[in-house]
Amino acid sequence: MGYWCFYLLYLVLVHQSICQTTDPTSFENLTKTIDKYAKEVLACNGSEVVSLALTVVKNGTTVLAKSYGYADYVKKIKATDETKFCIASCSKAFTTTLLAKLLDRNKSHTFDSKVKDILPDLLLGDNYTTYHVTIRDLVSHRTGMSRHDFAWVLGGLTRDTFFRHIQYMNATYGFRDQVIYNNWMYGIASRVAEALGGKPFQVLLQEEILDPLDMKRTTQIYDLKPEGKDYAKFYYVTDEGPKEVDVQLYR
Ligand SMILES: *[C@@H]1O[C@H](CO)[C@@H](O)[C@H](O)[C@H]1NC(C)=O
Ligand SMILES: *[C@@H]1O[C@H](CO)[C@@H](O)[C@H](O)[C@H]1NC(C)=O
Ligand SMILES: *[C@@H]1O[C@H](CO)[C@@H](O)[C@H](O)[C@H]1NC(C)=O
Ligand SMILES: *[C@@H]1O[C@H](CO)[C@@H](O)[C@H](O)[C@H]1NC(C)=O
Ligand SMILES: *[C@@H]1O[C@H](CO)[C@@H](O)[C@H](O)[C@H]1NC(C)=O
Ligand SMILES: *[C@@H]1O[C@H](CO)[C@@H](O)[C@H](O)[C@H]1NC(C)=O
């Protein structure tokens, strides 16, 4: 679902720039176009996008703020302006911003510090990578380690247990040979933040990012109540339609 939202946002932005070059005065019409487009995407071949929220801000003024589709697809509960959405891998930008703030204050470390110096227990499948990997390598997806996402989807690894299991995950490419996306490396990056900041990751995120930006309605997944009604449920696309994903998987 996350990817679809970004895809839509991308198209909307592209669309916006095209419209603005052809007729810069018709912003009112543009918001109608976006509205129509969002509905079309949502209806696209059997609701591949379950729900989305869209805001258009022009020069500090909100000109369009709407939610579309269902927060709960099975129970047909409509998404509203209050519905919270999972931002999926957009959270990686929060992690790196947090690291930048913490590193800025820390005289001993930079993004190019070796992770092993900060997390002495770090053990990756490959010894060279274990001893040479830097914070920058972790957050730029260049460790050579492949995704191993089934380890949490099916294997039940959690944020508490993954760290000592990561040594059994093999690399696909050599260290710094290729860009290869890896969520676990961001797990290690969050441990680095905890070591630098001396507090649990979710506390640091709250104190260093959400509070200063006054993001009062943004919550972290650790705080979501599974039975909660104020957030959009997570789905993945199957041939039979959207299938719900267990929130617990992401803790
Ligand atoms: C919006 O589009 C209509 C035609 O669909 C046009 O008559 C109108 O002038 C447009 N409004 C603006 C502000 O461009
Ligand atoms: C809709 O789905 C059908 C059957 O899966 C496919 O043939 C068609 O190309 C799809 N159309 C769009 C616009 O994706
Ligand atoms: C944006 O808003 C400011 C203050 O409200 C105003 O002075 C400025 O002219 C606006 N710019 C555009 C491009 O509308
Ligand atoms: C990796 O390093 C450890 C010591 O840190 C050593 O015991 C182990 O044999 C090394 N493994 C390989 C494959 O070199
Ligand atoms: C990782 O590589 C080692 C050595 O090549 C191999 O013994 C092991 O089975 C591999 N592990 C996985 C999970 O593929
Ligand atoms: C710098 O990072 C280290 C972790 O390696 C941490 O122990 C230390 O408290 C940090 N210093 C400051 C000033 O944040």
Coordinates of C-alpha atoms and ligand atoms in Angstrom, one line a residue:
M1 CA 0.0 0.0 0.0
G2 CA 2.8 2.3 0.9
Y3 CA 4.4 2.1 -2.6
W4 CA 1.0 2.8 -4.2
C5 CA 0.6 6.0 -2.1
F6 CA 4.1 7.2 -3.2
Y7 CA 3.3 6.3 -6.7
L8 CA 0.2 8.3 -6.6
L9 CA 1.9 11.2 -5.0
Y10 CA 4.6 11.1 -7.6
L11 CA 2.0 11.2 -10.4
V12 CA 0.1 14.0 -8.7
L13 CA 3.3 16.1 -8.5
V14 CA 4.2 15.4 -12.1
H15 CA 0.6 16.2 -13.1
Q16 CA 0.8 19.4 -11.1
S17 CA 3.9 20.6 -12.8
I18 CA 2.5 19.8 -16.3
C19 CA -0.8 21.6 -15.5
Q20 CA 1.1 24.6 -14.1
T21 CA 3.2 25.0 -17.2
T22 CA 0.2 24.8 -19.5
D23 CA -2.1 27.0 -17.5
P24 CA -0.6 28.6 -14.3
T25 CA -3.9 30.3 -13.4
S26 CA -6.2 27.3 -13.1
F27 CA -5.2 26.0 -9.7
E28 CA -8.9 25.5 -8.8
N29 CA -9.3 23.3 -11.7
L30 CA -6.2 21.4 -10.9
T31 CA -7.5 20.4 -7.5
K32 CA -10.6 19.1 -9.2
T33 CA -8.3 17.2 -11.6
I34 CA -6.4 15.7 -8.7
D35 CA -9.6 14.7 -6.9
K36 CA -10.9 13.0 -10.0
Y37 CA -7.6 11.3 -10.5
A38 CA -7.4 10.0 -7.0
K39 CA -10.8 8.5 -7.3
E40 CA -9.8 6.8 -10.6
V41 CA -6.6 5.4 -9.1
L42 CA -8.6 4.0 -6.2
A43 CA -11.1 2.4 -8.4
C44 CA -8.3 1.0 -10.7
N45 CA -9.0 -2.6 -11.6
G46 CA -10.6 -3.7 -8.3
S47 CA -9.3 -1.3 -5.7
E48 CA -5.6 -2.1 -5.7
V49 CA -5.3 1.0 -3.5
V50 CA -7.4 0.5 -0.4
S51 CA -7.2 4.1 0.9
L52 CA -5.2 7.2 0.8
A53 CA -5.0 10.7 2.2
L54 CA -4.1 13.6 0.0
T55 CA -3.2 17.2 0.9
V56 CA -2.3 20.0 -1.5
V57 CA -0.8 23.1 0.0
K58 CA -0.2 26.2 -2.1
N59 CA 1.8 29.0 -0.7
G60 CA 1.0 28.0 2.9
T61 CA -2.7 27.5 2.3
T62 CA -4.3 24.1 2.2
V63 CA -6.4 24.0 -0.9
L64 CA -7.2 20.3 -0.9
A65 CA -7.3 17.9 2.0
K66 CA -9.2 14.7 1.5
S67 CA -9.2 11.0 2.4
Y68 CA -10.3 8.4 0.0
G69 CA -11.3 4.7 0.3
Y70 CA -11.5 2.5 3.4
A71 CA -9.5 2.6 6.6
D72 CA -10.9 -0.9 7.1
Y73 CA -11.5 -2.6 3.7
V74 CA -13.3 -5.7 5.1
K75 CA -15.7 -3.8 7.4
K76 CA -16.0 -1.0 4.9
I77 CA -15.1 1.7 7.4
K78 CA -14.3 4.9 5.4
A79 CA -11.0 6.7 5.8
T80 CA -11.5 10.2 7.3
D81 CA -9.4 13.3 7.8
E82 CA -8.5 11.8 11.2
T83 CA -7.3 8.4 9.9
K84 CA -3.6 7.7 10.5
F85 CA -1.7 6.0 7.8
C86 CA 1.4 3.8 8.0
I87 CA 4.3 5.6 6.2
A88 CA 6.3 2.4 5.7
S89 CA 9.8 3.1 4.5
C90 CA 9.3 6.9 4.7
S91 CA 10.3 6.2 8.4
K92 CA 13.9 5.7 7.1
A93 CA 14.1 9.4 6.6
F94 CA 13.2 9.9 10.2
T95 CA 15.9 7.4 11.3
T96 CA 18.6 9.2 9.3
T97 CA 17.5 12.6 10.4
L98 CA 17.7 11.4 14.0
L99 CA 21.2 10.0 13.4
A100 CA 22.3 13.3 11.8
K101 CA 21.1 15.2 14.9
L102 CA 22.8 12.8 17.3
L103 CA 26.0 12.7 15.4
D104 CA 26.1 16.4 15.1
R105 CA 26.3 16.5 18.9
N106 CA 28.8 13.7 19.3
K107 CA 32.4 14.6 19.1
S108 CA 33.6 11.0 18.8
H109 CA 31.5 9.8 15.8
T110 CA 30.4 10.8 12.3
F111 CA 28.4 9.0 9.6
D112 CA 31.7 7.5 8.5
S113 CA 32.4 5.9 11.9
K114 CA 32.6 2.1 12.0
V115 CA 29.5 0.6 13.4
K116 CA 31.5 -2.0 15.3
D117 CA 33.1 0.8 17.3
I118 CA 29.7 1.9 18.5
L119 CA 28.0 -1.6 18.7
P120 CA 30.8 -4.0 19.8
D121 CA 28.4 -6.9 19.6
L122 CA 27.7 -6.4 15.9
L123 CA 28.2 -9.6 14.0
L124 CA 27.4 -9.9 10.3
G125 CA 27.8 -13.0 8.1
D126 CA 31.0 -11.7 6.6
N127 CA 33.9 -10.6 8.9
Y128 CA 35.2 -8.0 6.6
T129 CA 31.8 -6.3 6.5
T130 CA 31.4 -6.6 10.3
Y131 CA 34.6 -4.7 11.0
H132 CA 34.4 -2.1 8.2
V133 CA 30.7 -1.3 7.8
T134 CA 30.0 2.4 8.6
I135 CA 26.8 4.2 9.6
R136 CA 26.7 5.7 6.1
D137 CA 26.9 2.1 4.6
L138 CA 23.9 1.0 6.6
V139 CA 21.7 3.8 5.6
S140 CA 22.7 3.9 1.9
H141 CA 22.0 0.2 1.3
R142 CA 25.5 -0.6 0.2
T143 CA 26.5 -3.5 2.6
G144 CA 25.9 -6.1 -0.1
M145 CA 23.4 -7.8 2.1
S146 CA 20.1 -8.9 0.4
R147 CA 16.7 -8.1 1.9
H148 CA 15.9 -11.3 3.9
D149 CA 12.5 -9.8 4.5
F150 CA 10.9 -13.2 5.0
A151 CA 12.8 -13.4 8.2
W152 CA 10.2 -11.1 9.8
V153 CA 7.2 -11.8 7.5
L154 CA 7.5 -15.6 8.0
G155 CA 10.4 -16.2 10.4
G156 CA 9.1 -14.1 13.3
L157 CA 12.3 -12.1 13.9
T158 CA 11.5 -8.9 15.9
R159 CA 13.3 -5.7 16.7
D160 CA 14.5 -7.4 19.9
T161 CA 15.7 -10.6 18.4
F162 CA 17.0 -9.7 15.0
F163 CA 20.4 -8.3 16.1
R164 CA 21.9 -11.6 17.2
H165 CA 20.4 -13.5 14.2
I166 CA 21.7 -11.1 11.5
Q167 CA 25.0 -13.0 11.3
Y168 CA 23.2 -15.9 9.6
M169 CA 22.0 -13.7 6.7
N170 CA 24.2 -14.1 3.7
A171 CA 25.2 -11.2 1.4
T172 CA 24.3 -11.2 -2.3
Y173 CA 26.9 -8.8 -3.4
G174 CA 30.3 -7.8 -2.2
F175 CA 30.6 -5.0 0.4
R176 CA 30.0 -1.6 -1.3
D177 CA 29.8 -3.3 -4.7
Q178 CA 26.1 -2.5 -5.4
V179 CA 23.1 -0.7 -4.0
I180 CA 20.8 -3.4 -2.5
Y181 CA 17.9 -2.5 -0.3
N182 CA 17.9 -3.8 3.2
N183 CA 15.5 -3.1 6.0
W184 CA 17.6 -4.9 8.7
M185 CA 20.4 -2.4 8.2
Y186 CA 18.0 0.3 9.3
G187 CA 17.3 -1.9 12.3
I188 CA 21.0 -1.7 13.1
A189 CA 20.9 2.0 12.4
S190 CA 18.2 2.4 15.1
R191 CA 20.5 0.5 17.5
V192 CA 23.3 3.0 16.6
A193 CA 20.9 5.8 17.5
E194 CA 20.2 4.2 20.8
A195 CA 23.9 3.9 21.6
L196 CA 24.5 7.6 20.6
G197 CA 21.5 8.9 22.4
G198 CA 21.4 6.6 25.4
K199 CA 17.6 6.1 25.1
P200 CA 15.2 3.7 23.4
F201 CA 14.7 4.5 19.7
Q202 CA 11.1 5.5 20.0
V203 CA 11.8 7.9 22.8
L204 CA 14.6 9.5 20.8
L205 CA 12.3 9.8 17.8
Q206 CA 9.6 11.5 19.9
E207 CA 12.0 13.9 21.6
E208 CA 14.3 14.8 18.7
I209 CA 11.9 14.9 15.8
L210 CA 8.2 14.6 16.5
D211 CA 8.1 17.0 19.5
P212 CA 10.3 19.8 18.0
L213 CA 8.2 19.7 14.8
D214 CA 5.0 19.7 16.9
M215 CA 3.8 16.5 15.1
K216 CA 1.2 15.8 17.8
R217 CA -1.0 13.3 15.9
T218 CA 1.9 11.2 14.6
T219 CA 2.3 8.0 16.6
Q220 CA 4.7 5.2 16.4
I221 CA 3.7 1.7 15.6
Y222 CA 4.7 0.5 19.1
D223 CA 1.8 2.7 20.4
L224 CA -0.9 1.5 18.0
K225 CA -3.6 -0.6 19.6
P226 CA -4.4 -3.5 17.3
E227 CA -8.1 -3.0 17.9
G228 CA -7.7 0.8 17.2
K229 CA -10.1 2.4 14.8
D230 CA -8.2 5.6 14.0
Y231 CA -5.7 4.1 11.7
A232 CA -5.9 2.6 8.3
K233 CA -5.3 -1.2 8.3
F234 CA -2.4 -2.5 6.3
Y235 CA -3.0 -4.6 3.2
Y236 CA -1.1 -6.3 0.5
V237 CA -2.4 -7.0 -3.0
T238 CA -3.4 -10.5 -4.0
D239 CA -5.4 -11.9 -7.0
E240 CA -8.4 -12.2 -4.7
G241 CA -8.1 -8.5 -3.6
P242 CA -6.5 -6.8 -0.6
K243 CA -5.4 -9.0 2.3
E244 CA -4.8 -7.6 5.7
V245 CA -1.3 -7.6 7.2
D246 CA -0.9 -8.1 11.0
V247 CA 0.3 -4.9 12.7
Q248 CA 2.3 -7.1 15.1
L249 CA 4.7 -7.9 12.2
Y250 CA 6.1 -4.4 12.2
R251 CA 7.0 -4.1 15.9
Ligands
LIG1 C1 -11.7 25.8 -15.2 O1 -12.1 25.1 -16.3 C2 -13.3 25.6 -17.0 C3 -13.6 24.7 -18.1 O2 -13.6 23.4 -17.7 C4 -13.0 27.0 -17.4 O3 -14.1 27.6 -18.0 C5 -12.5 27.9 -16.3 O4 -12.1 29.1 -16.8 C6 -11.3 27.2 -15.6 N1 -11.0 28.0 -14.4 C7 -9.8 28.5 -14.2 C8 -9.6 29.3 -12.9 O5 -8.9 28.4 -15.0
LIG2 C1 -7.1 -4.7 -15.4 O1 -7.0 -6.1 -15.2 C2 -7.1 -6.9 -16.4 C3 -7.2 -8.4 -15.9 O2 -6.2 -8.6 -14.9 C4 -6.0 -6.6 -17.3 O3 -6.1 -7.3 -18.5 C5 -6.0 -5.1 -17.6 O4 -4.9 -4.7 -18.4 C6 -6.0 -4.2 -16.3 N1 -6.2 -2.8 -16.7 C7 -5.5 -1.9 -16.1 C8 -5.8 -0.5 -16.6 O5 -4.6 -2.1 -15.4
LIG3 C1 2.3 33.8 -0.9 O1 1.8 34.3 0.3 C2 2.4 35.5 0.8 C3 1.9 35.8 2.1 O2 0.6 35.4 2.3 C4 2.2 36.6 -0.3 O3 2.8 37.8 0.2 C5 2.7 36.1 -1.6 O4 2.4 37.1 -2.6 C6 2.2 34.8 -2.0 N1 2.8 34.3 -3.2 C7 2.2 33.8 -4.2 C8 3.0 33.3 -5.4 O5 1.0 33.7 -4.2
LIG4 C1 35.6 -14.0 12.0 O1 36.3 -13.4 13.1 C2 36.2 -14.2 14.3 C3 36.9 -13.4 15.4 O2 36.4 -12.1 15.5 C4 36.8 -15.5 14.1 O3 36.7 -16.3 15.3 C5 36.2 -16.2 12.9 O4 36.9 -17.4 12.6 C6 36.2 -15.4 11.7 N1 35.5 -16.0 10.6 C7 35.9 -16.1 9.4 C8 35.1 -16.8 8.4 O5 37.0 -15.6 9.1
LIG5 C1 25.2 -18.8 3.9 O1 26.4 -19.2 3.3 C2 27.1 -20.3 4.0 C3 28.5 -20.4 3.4 O2 28.5 -20.3 2.0 C4 26.2 -21.5 3.9 O3 26.8 -22.6 4.6 C5 24.8 -21.2 4.5 O4 24.0 -22.3 4.2 C6 24.2 -20.0 3.8 N1 23.0 -19.6 4.6 C7 21.9 -19.3 4.0 C8 20.7 -19.0 4.9 O5 21.7 -19.3 2.8
LIG6 C1 28.8 9.7 21.7 O1 28.5 8.3 21.3 C2 28.8 7.3 22.3 C3 28.5 6.0 21.7 O2 29.6 5.4 21.0 C4 28.1 7.6 23.5 O3 28.5 6.7 24.5 C5 28.4 9.0 24.0 O4 27.6 9.3 25.1 C6 28.0 10.0 22.9 N1 28.4 11.3 23.4 C7 27.6 12.4 23.3 C8 28.1 13.6 23.8 O5 26.4 12.2 22.9

